[in-house]
Every structure is written in C-alpha cells, then in structure tokens.
Amino acid sequence: MKLIIGNKAYSSWSLRGWLACKQSGLPFEEVVVPMYDADWEKRRSGDEFAPSSGKVPILWDGDAVVWDSLAIVDYLADKVGRERFWPEDNAARAMARSMAAEMHSSFAALRRKHSMNVRQVFPASTPDDDVLLELQRVMEIWAQARARFGGGGDFLFGQFGAADIMFAPLVTRIVTYQLPIARFAAGYMQAMFEHPFMQDWIAAAQEEEWVLEQFEQPVPATA
C-alpha cells in the first residue's frame, strides 16, 4: 500500500488517513507531498492524484485507490477486520459510526476559523459564537460516548478506534487555539496526545522544513 499525504503540520485529513493506516497494522509506504509549493498544482494533476482530483490523503493498494479519509477507514477495516476500528457492541458501533460521520461532514466553523497546526499554541482568545456552538456539540457527543461506552479505556469508546481517528485533528485544534472544553475532556485529549501514533505524527511535523504562512497566524484567514 502507498499513502500520499500533505504536510503533517497542517493537513488534518492526511492525519486521519495516516492514523487509519497505522491502526490497520498493515505495512504501507508514506509519501509526503508539500502543499501549496511551486509544484503543487502540477503535482496534483498527475495520474496518482487523478482519482481524488488532487486531494490528499489518497491510498493506493495495488490497482485499488481510496481518496477519502473515512472511506480509507472502511476499506482498511474490510481488510483487517472491523474490530480493529469499531466497537464490538452493536449500540456502541452505531454511535461510533454516527460520530465519525458527523465529524466528517460537520463543524464547518471550527475547520474554517481554526486551521490545524500541530506545531503552534496560539494565545487564547474568545471564539466566535458559531465556533462555541460547535464546540458545545463536540463536548456533548464526547460525553455521551465516554459515559455509555468508554469504561474499557481512555478513548471515546474505550479502546482507540475510528471515532478517535476522525476527531484527532479537532483535538489538536483545541490545543493549538486553547479553545474551551468541558472538564472531563481533558483526560481524553491527554490520552489522544500520548498515543504512540499521535506522538510519531507530531514529532515528524516538528521536523518538516515547510512553513505555510497562512496557517501560522493566531486568527487564520476565513477566505
């Protein structure tokens, strides 16, 4: 397998795809493509990027290609068994899938106004109202998952899995921008940052040479 990803400091979708590959336990080649450099547009038009219209992450497995992070989770779960990604209990699995899908399709204000940058911690400021509403929703579903199904470990459904993978970039955003969270969430976030896969990703991001100024400001541009 070969996984093509963007800059580890900034690419939230790449983080999800990479965590999914690591969680699968399968060997894979990692190809990091610097986003928005002089060759970015030319590179995106190449054959390897064609199925995704130039977006990352994109996973190649022989002739099979998967270019969406949640689809990558599902594809890998088919290969190695769903229990590596999803809870065994039917009710827990239903909730985990719903949360993963909601993270995949929602929280536009958080994404737009607080871009991922795992190398920075910006001064705290009062988030916009739409961001606060989305954070409240995140805290609600995290609390429900932990209360109902999190007793077997430190993650949303006890053991690290697909739901945690989908929320991982949001966890980094909360830290980068010092966004307000419920008290219970601190323990979950600590477990996320201490997970070996997250530690490896953050360490690699620190070693990257590329700097994208549009993501290096406390209040990212919303355009």
Coordinates of N, CA and C in Angstrom, one line a residue:
M1 N 0.8 -1.2 0.0 CA 0.0 0.0 0.0 C 0.9 1.2 0.0
K2 N 0.4 2.3 -0.6 CA 1.1 3.6 -0.6 C 0.1 4.7 -0.2
L3 N 0.4 5.5 0.8 CA -0.5 6.6 1.2 C 0.2 7.9 0.9
I4 N -0.5 8.7 0.1 CA 0.0 10.0 -0.2 C -0.7 11.0 0.7
I5 N 0.1 11.8 1.4 CA -0.4 12.8 2.4 C 0.2 14.2 2.2
G6 N -0.4 15.2 2.8 CA 0.2 16.5 2.8 C 1.0 16.8 4.0
N7 N 1.4 18.0 4.2 CA 2.2 18.4 5.3 C 1.6 17.9 6.6
K8 N 2.5 17.3 7.5 CA 2.0 16.8 8.7 C 1.6 17.9 9.7
A9 N 2.2 19.0 9.6 CA 1.9 20.2 10.5 C 0.5 20.7 10.2
Y10 N 0.0 20.6 9.0 CA -1.2 21.3 8.7 C -2.4 20.4 8.1
S11 N -2.1 19.3 7.6 CA -3.1 18.6 6.8 C -4.0 17.6 7.7
S12 N -5.1 18.1 8.1 CA -6.0 17.4 9.0 C -6.5 16.1 8.4
W13 N -6.9 16.1 7.1 CA -7.4 14.9 6.5 C -6.3 13.9 6.3
S14 N -5.1 14.4 6.1 CA -4.0 13.4 6.0 C -3.7 12.7 7.3
L15 N -3.9 13.4 8.4 CA -3.7 12.8 9.7 C -4.7 11.7 9.9
R16 N -5.9 11.9 9.5 CA -6.9 10.8 9.6 C -6.5 9.6 8.8
G17 N -6.2 9.8 7.5 CA -5.8 8.7 6.7 C -4.6 7.9 7.2
W18 N -3.6 8.7 7.7 CA -2.4 8.1 8.2 C -2.7 7.3 9.5
L19 N -3.5 7.8 10.4 CA -3.8 7.1 11.6 C -4.5 5.8 11.2
A20 N -5.4 5.9 10.2 CA -6.1 4.7 9.8 C -5.2 3.6 9.3
C21 N -4.2 4.0 8.5 CA -3.2 3.0 8.1 C -2.4 2.4 9.2
K22 N -2.0 3.3 10.1 CA -1.2 2.8 11.3 C -2.1 1.8 12.1
Q23 N -3.4 2.2 12.3 CA -4.2 1.4 13.1 C -4.5 0.0 12.5
S24 N -4.4 0.0 11.1 CA -4.7 -1.3 10.4 C -3.6 -2.3 10.7
G25 N -2.4 -1.9 11.1 CA -1.3 -2.8 11.3 C -0.6 -3.3 10.0
L26 N -1.1 -2.8 8.9 CA -0.6 -3.3 7.6 C 0.6 -2.4 7.2
P27 N 1.6 -2.9 6.5 CA 2.7 -2.1 6.1 C 2.3 -1.2 4.9
F28 N 2.8 0.0 4.9 CA 2.5 0.9 3.8 C 3.6 1.9 3.6
E29 N 3.7 2.4 2.4 CA 4.7 3.4 2.0 C 4.0 4.8 2.2
E30 N 4.7 5.7 2.9 CA 4.2 7.0 3.1 C 4.9 8.0 2.2
V31 N 4.1 8.8 1.5 CA 4.7 9.8 0.6 C 4.1 11.2 1.0
V32 N 5.0 12.0 1.5 CA 4.5 13.4 1.9 C 4.7 14.3 0.8
V33 N 3.7 15.0 0.4 CA 3.7 16.0 -0.7 C 3.5 17.4 -0.1
P34 N 4.5 18.3 -0.2 CA 4.3 19.6 0.4 C 3.1 20.3 -0.3
M35 N 2.2 20.8 0.5 CA 1.0 21.5 -0.1 C 1.4 23.0 -0.4
Y36 N 0.9 23.4 -1.5 CA 0.9 24.8 -2.0 C 2.3 25.3 -2.3
D37 N 3.3 24.4 -2.6 CA 4.6 24.8 -3.0 C 4.5 25.1 -4.5
A38 N 5.7 25.4 -5.2 CA 5.7 25.8 -6.6 C 5.2 24.7 -7.5
D39 N 5.3 23.5 -7.1 CA 4.9 22.3 -7.9 C 3.6 21.7 -7.6
W40 N 2.9 22.4 -6.6 CA 1.6 21.8 -6.1 C 0.6 21.5 -7.1
E41 N 0.3 22.5 -7.9 CA -0.8 22.3 -8.9 C -0.4 21.3 -10.0
K42 N 0.9 21.4 -10.4 CA 1.4 20.4 -11.4 C 1.3 19.0 -10.8
R43 N 1.7 18.8 -9.6 CA 1.7 17.5 -9.0 C 0.3 17.0 -8.8
R44 N -0.6 17.8 -8.5 CA -2.0 17.4 -8.3 C -2.6 16.9 -9.5
S45 N -2.1 17.3 -10.7 CA -2.7 16.9 -12.0 C -2.2 15.6 -12.4
G46 N -1.2 15.0 -11.7 CA -0.6 13.7 -12.1 C -1.5 12.5 -11.9
D47 N -1.1 11.4 -12.5 CA -2.0 10.2 -12.5 C -2.3 9.7 -11.1
E48 N -1.3 9.8 -10.2 CA -1.6 9.3 -8.9 C -2.7 10.0 -8.1
F49 N -2.8 11.3 -8.5 CA -3.8 12.2 -7.8 C -5.2 12.2 -8.6
A50 N -5.2 11.7 -9.8 CA -6.4 11.9 -10.7 C -7.7 11.4 -10.0
P51 N -7.7 10.2 -9.4 CA -9.0 9.8 -8.8 C -9.5 10.7 -7.8
S52 N -8.7 11.5 -7.0 CA -9.1 12.3 -6.0 C -9.2 13.8 -6.4
S53 N -9.0 14.1 -7.7 CA -9.0 15.5 -8.1 C -7.9 16.3 -7.4
G54 N -6.8 15.7 -7.1 CA -5.7 16.4 -6.5 C -5.7 16.5 -5.0
K55 N -6.7 15.9 -4.3 CA -6.8 16.0 -2.8 C -6.0 14.9 -2.1
V56 N -5.6 15.2 -0.9 CA -5.0 14.2 0.0 C -5.8 14.0 1.2
P57 N -5.8 12.8 1.8 CA -4.9 11.7 1.5 C -5.5 10.9 0.4
I58 N -4.6 10.1 -0.2 CA -5.1 9.1 -1.2 C -4.3 7.8 -1.0
L59 N -5.0 6.7 -0.9 CA -4.4 5.4 -0.6 C -4.5 4.6 -1.9
W60 N -3.3 4.1 -2.3 CA -3.2 3.1 -3.3 C -2.9 1.7 -2.7
D61 N -3.7 0.7 -3.2 CA -3.4 -0.7 -2.7 C -3.5 -1.5 -4.0
G62 N -2.3 -1.7 -4.7 CA -2.3 -2.3 -6.0 C -3.1 -1.4 -7.0
D63 N -4.1 -2.0 -7.6 CA -5.0 -1.2 -8.5 C -6.1 -0.5 -7.8
A64 N -6.3 -0.8 -6.5 CA -7.4 -0.2 -5.8 C -7.0 1.2 -5.3
V65 N -7.8 2.2 -5.3 CA -7.5 3.5 -4.8 C -8.6 4.1 -4.0
V66 N -8.3 4.7 -2.9 CA -9.3 5.2 -1.9 C -8.8 6.6 -1.6
W67 N -9.7 7.6 -1.7 CA -9.2 9.0 -1.6 C -10.0 9.8 -0.6
D68 N -10.7 9.2 0.3 CA -11.4 9.9 1.4 C -11.0 9.3 2.7
S69 N -10.8 10.1 3.7 CA -10.3 9.5 4.9 C -11.2 8.5 5.6
L70 N -12.5 8.8 5.6 CA -13.5 7.9 6.2 C -13.6 6.6 5.3
A71 N -13.5 6.8 4.0 CA -13.5 5.6 3.1 C -12.3 4.8 3.4
I72 N -11.1 5.4 3.6 CA -9.9 4.7 3.9 C -10.1 3.9 5.2
V73 N -10.7 4.4 6.2 CA -11.0 3.6 7.4 C -11.8 2.4 7.1
D74 N -12.9 2.6 6.3 CA -13.8 1.5 6.0 C -13.0 0.4 5.1
Y75 N -12.2 0.9 4.2 CA -11.5 0.0 3.3 C -10.5 -0.9 4.1
L76 N -9.8 -0.2 5.0 CA -8.9 -1.0 5.8 C -9.6 -1.9 6.8
A77 N -10.7 -1.5 7.3 CA -11.5 -2.3 8.2 C -11.9 -3.6 7.5
D78 N -12.3 -3.5 6.2 CA -12.6 -4.6 5.4 C -11.4 -5.6 5.3
K79 N -10.2 -5.1 5.2 CA -9.0 -5.9 5.0 C -8.6 -6.6 6.3
V80 N -8.7 -5.9 7.4 CA -8.1 -6.5 8.7 C -9.2 -6.9 9.7
G81 N -10.4 -6.5 9.5 CA -11.5 -6.8 10.4 C -12.0 -5.6 11.1
R82 N -13.3 -5.5 11.2 CA -13.9 -4.2 11.7 C -13.5 -4.0 13.2
E83 N -13.2 -5.1 13.9 CA -13.0 -4.9 15.4 C -11.8 -4.1 15.7
R84 N -10.9 -3.9 14.7 CA -9.7 -3.1 14.9 C -10.0 -1.6 14.9
F85 N -11.2 -1.3 14.3 CA -11.6 0.1 14.1 C -12.9 0.5 14.9
W86 N -13.8 -0.5 15.0 CA -15.1 -0.2 15.5 C -15.4 -1.0 16.7
P87 N -16.2 -0.5 17.7 CA -16.5 -1.3 18.8 C -17.3 -2.6 18.5
E88 N -17.1 -3.6 19.3 CA -17.8 -4.9 19.0 C -19.3 -4.8 19.3
D89 N -19.7 -4.1 20.4 CA -21.1 -3.9 20.8 C -21.8 -3.2 19.7
N90 N -23.0 -3.7 19.3 CA -23.8 -3.1 18.2 C -24.2 -1.6 18.5
A91 N -24.6 -1.4 19.7 CA -25.0 0.0 20.1 C -23.9 1.0 20.1
A92 N -22.7 0.5 20.6 CA -21.5 1.3 20.6 C -21.0 1.6 19.2
R93 N -21.1 0.5 18.3 CA -20.6 0.7 17.0 C -21.5 1.6 16.2
A94 N -22.8 1.6 16.4 CA -23.7 2.5 15.8 C -23.4 3.9 16.1
M95 N -23.2 4.2 17.4 CA -22.9 5.5 17.9 C -21.5 6.0 17.3
A96 N -20.5 5.1 17.3 CA -19.2 5.4 16.8 C -19.3 5.8 15.4
R97 N -20.0 5.1 14.6 CA -20.1 5.4 13.2 C -20.8 6.7 12.9
S98 N -21.9 7.0 13.7 CA -22.6 8.2 13.6 C -21.7 9.4 14.0
M99 N -20.9 9.3 15.0 CA -20.0 10.3 15.4 C -18.9 10.6 14.4
A100 N -18.4 9.5 13.8 CA -17.3 9.6 12.8 C -17.9 10.3 11.5
A101 N -19.1 10.0 11.2 CA -19.8 10.6 10.0 C -20.1 12.1 10.3
E102 N -20.5 12.4 11.5 CA -20.8 13.8 11.8 C -19.5 14.6 11.8
M103 N -18.5 14.1 12.3 CA -17.2 14.8 12.3 C -16.8 15.0 10.8
H104 N -17.0 14.0 10.0 CA -16.6 14.1 8.6 C -17.4 15.2 7.8
S105 N -18.6 15.4 8.2 CA -19.5 16.3 7.4 C -19.8 17.6 8.1
S106 N -19.5 17.8 9.3 CA -20.0 18.9 10.1 C -18.8 19.8 10.6
F107 N -19.2 20.7 11.5 CA -18.2 21.5 12.3 C -17.4 22.5 11.3
A108 N -18.1 23.1 10.4 CA -17.5 23.9 9.4 C -16.8 25.1 10.0
A109 N -17.4 25.7 11.0 CA -16.8 26.9 11.6 C -15.5 26.6 12.2
L110 N -15.4 25.5 13.0 CA -14.2 25.1 13.6 C -13.1 24.8 12.5
R111 N -13.5 24.2 11.5 CA -12.5 23.9 10.4 C -12.0 25.2 9.8
R112 N -12.9 26.1 9.4 CA -12.6 27.3 8.7 C -11.8 28.3 9.5
K113 N -12.2 28.4 10.8 CA -11.6 29.5 11.6 C -10.4 29.1 12.4
H114 N -10.2 27.8 12.5 CA -9.1 27.2 13.4 C -8.4 26.1 12.6
S115 N -7.6 26.5 11.6 CA -6.9 25.5 10.8 C -5.9 24.7 11.7
M116 N -5.7 23.5 11.3 CA -4.8 22.7 12.0 C -3.3 23.1 11.9
N117 N -2.6 23.2 13.0 CA -1.2 23.5 13.0 C -0.6 22.9 14.3
V118 N -0.1 21.7 14.2 CA 0.3 20.9 15.4 C 1.6 21.5 16.0
R119 N 2.2 22.4 15.3 CA 3.5 23.0 15.8 C 3.3 24.3 16.6
Q120 N 2.1 24.7 16.7 CA 1.8 26.0 17.4 C 0.9 25.9 18.5
V121 N 1.0 26.8 19.5 CA 0.0 27.1 20.5 C -0.2 28.6 20.6
F122 N -1.3 29.1 20.0 CA -1.6 30.5 19.9 C -2.2 31.0 21.2
P123 N -2.0 32.3 21.5 CA -2.7 32.9 22.7 C -4.2 32.7 22.6
A124 N -4.7 32.4 23.8 CA -6.2 32.1 23.9 C -6.9 33.4 23.6
S125 N -8.1 33.3 22.9 CA -9.0 34.4 22.6 C -10.4 33.8 22.6
T126 N -11.4 34.7 22.7 CA -12.8 34.2 22.8 C -13.2 33.8 21.4
P127 N -13.6 32.5 21.2 CA -14.0 32.1 19.9 C -15.3 32.7 19.5
D128 N -15.6 32.7 18.2 CA -16.8 33.2 17.7 C -18.0 32.3 18.1
D129 N -19.2 32.9 18.1 CA -20.4 32.2 18.6 C -20.6 30.9 17.8
D130 N -20.4 30.9 16.5 CA -20.6 29.6 15.8 C -19.6 28.6 16.2
V131 N -18.4 29.0 16.5 CA -17.4 28.0 16.9 C -17.8 27.5 18.3
L132 N -18.2 28.3 19.2 CA -18.6 27.9 20.5 C -19.8 26.9 20.5
L133 N -20.8 27.1 19.6 CA -21.9 26.2 19.4 C -21.4 24.8 18.9
E134 N -20.4 24.8 18.0 CA -19.9 23.6 17.5 C -19.1 22.8 18.6
L135 N -18.3 23.6 19.4 CA -17.6 23.0 20.5 C -18.5 22.4 21.5
Q136 N -19.6 23.1 21.8 CA -20.6 22.5 22.7 C -21.2 21.2 22.2
R137 N -21.4 21.1 20.9 CA -21.9 19.8 20.3 C -20.8 18.7 20.4
V138 N -19.6 19.1 20.2 CA -18.5 18.1 20.3 C -18.4 17.6 21.7
M139 N -18.5 18.5 22.7 CA -18.4 18.1 24.1 C -19.6 17.2 24.4
E140 N -20.8 17.4 23.9 CA -22.0 16.6 24.2 C -21.8 15.2 23.7
I141 N -21.3 15.0 22.4 CA -21.2 13.7 21.9 C -20.0 12.9 22.5
W142 N -18.9 13.7 22.8 CA -17.8 13.0 23.5 C -18.3 12.5 24.9
A143 N -19.0 13.3 25.6 CA -19.5 12.9 26.9 C -20.4 11.7 26.8
Q144 N -21.3 11.7 25.8 CA -22.2 10.5 25.7 C -21.4 9.3 25.4
A145 N -20.4 9.4 24.5 CA -19.6 8.2 24.2 C -18.9 7.7 25.4
R146 N -18.2 8.6 26.1 CA -17.4 8.2 27.3 C -18.3 7.6 28.4
A147 N -19.5 8.2 28.6 CA -20.4 7.8 29.7 C -21.0 6.4 29.3
R148 N -21.4 6.2 28.1 CA -22.1 5.0 27.7 C -21.1 3.8 27.4
F149 N -20.0 4.1 26.8 CA -19.2 3.1 26.2 C -17.7 3.2 26.5
G150 N -17.3 4.2 27.2 CA -15.8 4.5 27.4 C -15.2 3.8 28.6
G151 N -15.9 3.0 29.3 CA -15.4 2.4 30.5 C -14.2 1.5 30.4
G152 N -14.0 1.0 29.1 CA -12.9 0.0 28.9 C -11.6 0.6 28.6
G153 N -11.4 1.9 28.7 CA -10.2 2.6 28.3 C -10.3 4.1 28.4
D154 N -9.3 4.7 27.8 CA -9.3 6.2 27.9 C -9.8 6.9 26.7
F155 N -10.3 6.2 25.7 CA -10.7 6.8 24.5 C -12.2 6.8 24.4
L156 N -12.8 7.4 23.3 CA -14.2 7.7 23.2 C -15.0 6.4 23.5
F157 N -14.6 5.3 22.9 CA -15.3 4.0 23.1 C -14.4 3.0 23.8
G158 N -13.6 3.5 24.7 CA -12.7 2.6 25.5 C -11.4 2.5 24.8
Q159 N -11.3 1.7 23.8 CA -10.1 1.5 23.0 C -10.0 2.4 21.8
F160 N -8.8 2.8 21.5 CA -8.6 3.7 20.3 C -9.2 3.1 19.0
G161 N -9.9 3.9 18.3 CA -10.5 3.4 17.1 C -10.9 4.4 16.1
A162 N -11.8 4.1 15.2 CA -12.2 5.0 14.1 C -12.7 6.4 14.6
A163 N -13.5 6.4 15.6 CA -14.1 7.6 16.1 C -12.9 8.6 16.6
D164 N -12.0 8.0 17.3 CA -10.9 8.8 17.7 C -10.0 9.3 16.5
I165 N -9.9 8.5 15.5 CA -9.1 8.9 14.3 C -9.8 10.1 13.7
M166 N -11.1 10.0 13.6 CA -11.8 11.1 12.9 C -11.7 12.4 13.7
F167 N -11.7 12.3 15.1 CA -11.7 13.5 15.9 C -10.2 14.0 16.2
A168 N -9.2 13.2 15.8 CA -7.9 13.6 16.1 C -7.4 15.0 15.7
P169 N -7.7 15.5 14.5 CA -7.3 16.8 14.1 C -8.0 17.9 15.0
L170 N -9.3 17.6 15.3 CA -10.0 18.6 16.2 C -9.3 18.7 17.6
V171 N -8.9 17.5 18.1 CA -8.2 17.6 19.4 C -7.0 18.5 19.3
T172 N -6.2 18.4 18.2 CA -5.0 19.3 18.0 C -5.5 20.7 17.9
R173 N -6.6 21.0 17.2 CA -7.0 22.4 17.1 C -7.4 23.0 18.4
I174 N -8.0 22.2 19.3 CA -8.4 22.7 20.6 C -7.2 23.2 21.4
V175 N -6.1 22.4 21.3 CA -4.8 22.7 21.9 C -4.2 23.9 21.3
T176 N -4.1 23.9 20.0 CA -3.4 25.0 19.2 C -4.0 26.3 19.5
Y177 N -5.3 26.4 19.6 CA -6.0 27.7 19.8 C -6.5 27.9 21.2
Q178 N -6.2 26.9 22.1 CA -6.6 27.0 23.5 C -8.1 27.2 23.6
L179 N -8.9 26.4 22.9 CA -10.3 26.5 22.9 C -10.9 25.9 24.1
P180 N -12.1 26.5 24.6 CA -12.7 26.0 25.8 C -13.3 24.6 25.7
I181 N -13.1 23.8 26.7 CA -13.6 22.4 26.7 C -14.2 22.1 28.1
A182 N -15.0 21.1 28.1 CA -15.6 20.6 29.4 C -14.5 19.9 30.2
R183 N -14.6 19.9 31.5 CA -13.6 19.4 32.3 C -13.2 17.9 32.0
F184 N -14.2 17.1 31.8 CA -14.0 15.7 31.5 C -13.1 15.5 30.3
A185 N -13.2 16.4 29.3 CA -12.5 16.2 28.0 C -11.0 16.2 28.1
A186 N -10.5 16.8 29.2 CA -9.0 17.0 29.3 C -8.3 15.6 29.4
G187 N -8.9 14.6 30.1 CA -8.3 13.3 30.2 C -8.3 12.6 28.8
Y188 N -9.4 12.7 28.1 CA -9.5 12.1 26.8 C -8.4 12.7 25.8
M189 N -8.3 14.1 25.9 CA -7.4 14.7 25.0 C -5.9 14.3 25.4
Q190 N -5.7 14.2 26.6 CA -4.3 13.8 27.0 C -4.0 12.4 26.5
A191 N -5.0 11.5 26.6 CA -4.8 10.1 26.1 C -4.5 10.2 24.6
M192 N -5.2 11.1 23.9 CA -5.0 11.2 22.4 C -3.6 11.6 22.1
F193 N -3.1 12.7 22.8 CA -1.8 13.2 22.5 C -0.7 12.2 22.9
E194 N -1.0 11.4 23.9 CA 0.0 10.4 24.4 C 0.0 9.1 23.6
H195 N -1.0 8.9 22.7 CA -1.0 7.7 21.9 C 0.2 7.7 21.0
P196 N 0.9 6.6 20.9 CA 2.2 6.5 20.1 C 2.0 7.0 18.7
F197 N 0.9 6.7 18.0 CA 0.7 7.2 16.7 C 0.7 8.7 16.6
M198 N 0.0 9.3 17.5 CA 0.0 10.8 17.6 C 1.3 11.4 17.9
Q199 N 2.0 10.7 18.8 CA 3.4 11.2 19.1 C 4.3 11.1 17.9
D200 N 4.2 10.1 17.1 CA 5.0 9.9 15.9 C 4.7 11.0 14.9
W201 N 3.4 11.3 14.7 CA 3.0 12.3 13.7 C 3.5 13.7 14.1
I202 N 3.3 14.0 15.4 CA 3.7 15.4 15.9 C 5.2 15.5 15.8
A203 N 5.9 14.5 16.1 CA 7.4 14.6 16.0 C 7.8 14.8 14.6
A204 N 7.2 14.1 13.7 CA 7.5 14.3 12.3 C 7.2 15.7 11.8
A205 N 6.0 16.2 12.3 CA 5.6 17.5 11.9 C 6.7 18.6 12.3
Q206 N 7.2 18.3 13.5 CA 8.2 19.3 14.0 C 9.5 19.3 13.2
E207 N 9.7 18.2 12.5 CA 10.9 18.1 11.6 C 10.7 18.6 10.2
E208 N 9.5 18.9 9.8 CA 9.3 19.4 8.5 C 9.9 20.8 8.3
E209 N 10.4 21.0 7.0 CA 11.0 22.2 6.7 C 10.0 23.3 6.2
W210 N 8.9 22.8 5.7 CA 7.9 23.7 5.0 C 7.1 24.5 6.0
V211 N 7.0 25.8 5.7 CA 6.2 26.7 6.5 C 5.1 27.4 5.6
L212 N 3.9 27.3 6.0 CA 2.8 28.0 5.2 C 2.3 29.1 6.1
E213 N 2.6 30.3 5.6 CA 2.3 31.5 6.5 C 0.8 31.6 6.7
Q214 N 0.0 31.2 5.8 CA -1.5 31.4 6.0 C -2.0 30.5 7.2
F215 N -1.2 29.6 7.6 CA -1.6 28.7 8.8 C -0.8 29.1 10.0
E216 N 0.0 30.1 10.0 CA 0.9 30.4 11.1 C 0.4 31.7 11.8
Q217 N -0.8 32.0 11.7 CA -1.4 33.2 12.4 C -2.4 32.8 13.4
P218 N -2.5 33.5 14.5 CA -3.5 33.2 15.6 C -4.9 33.1 15.1
V219 N -5.2 34.0 14.1 CA -6.6 34.0 13.6 C -6.5 33.8 12.1
P220 N -6.6 32.5 11.6 CA -6.4 32.2 10.2 C -7.4 32.9 9.4
A221 N -7.0 33.2 8.1 CA -8.0 33.8 7.2 C -9.1 32.9 6.9
T222 N -10.3 33.4 6.8 CA -11.5 32.6 6.6 C -11.9 32.5 5.1
A223 N -11.1 33.2 4.3 CA -11.5 33.1 2.8 C -11.2 31.8 2.3

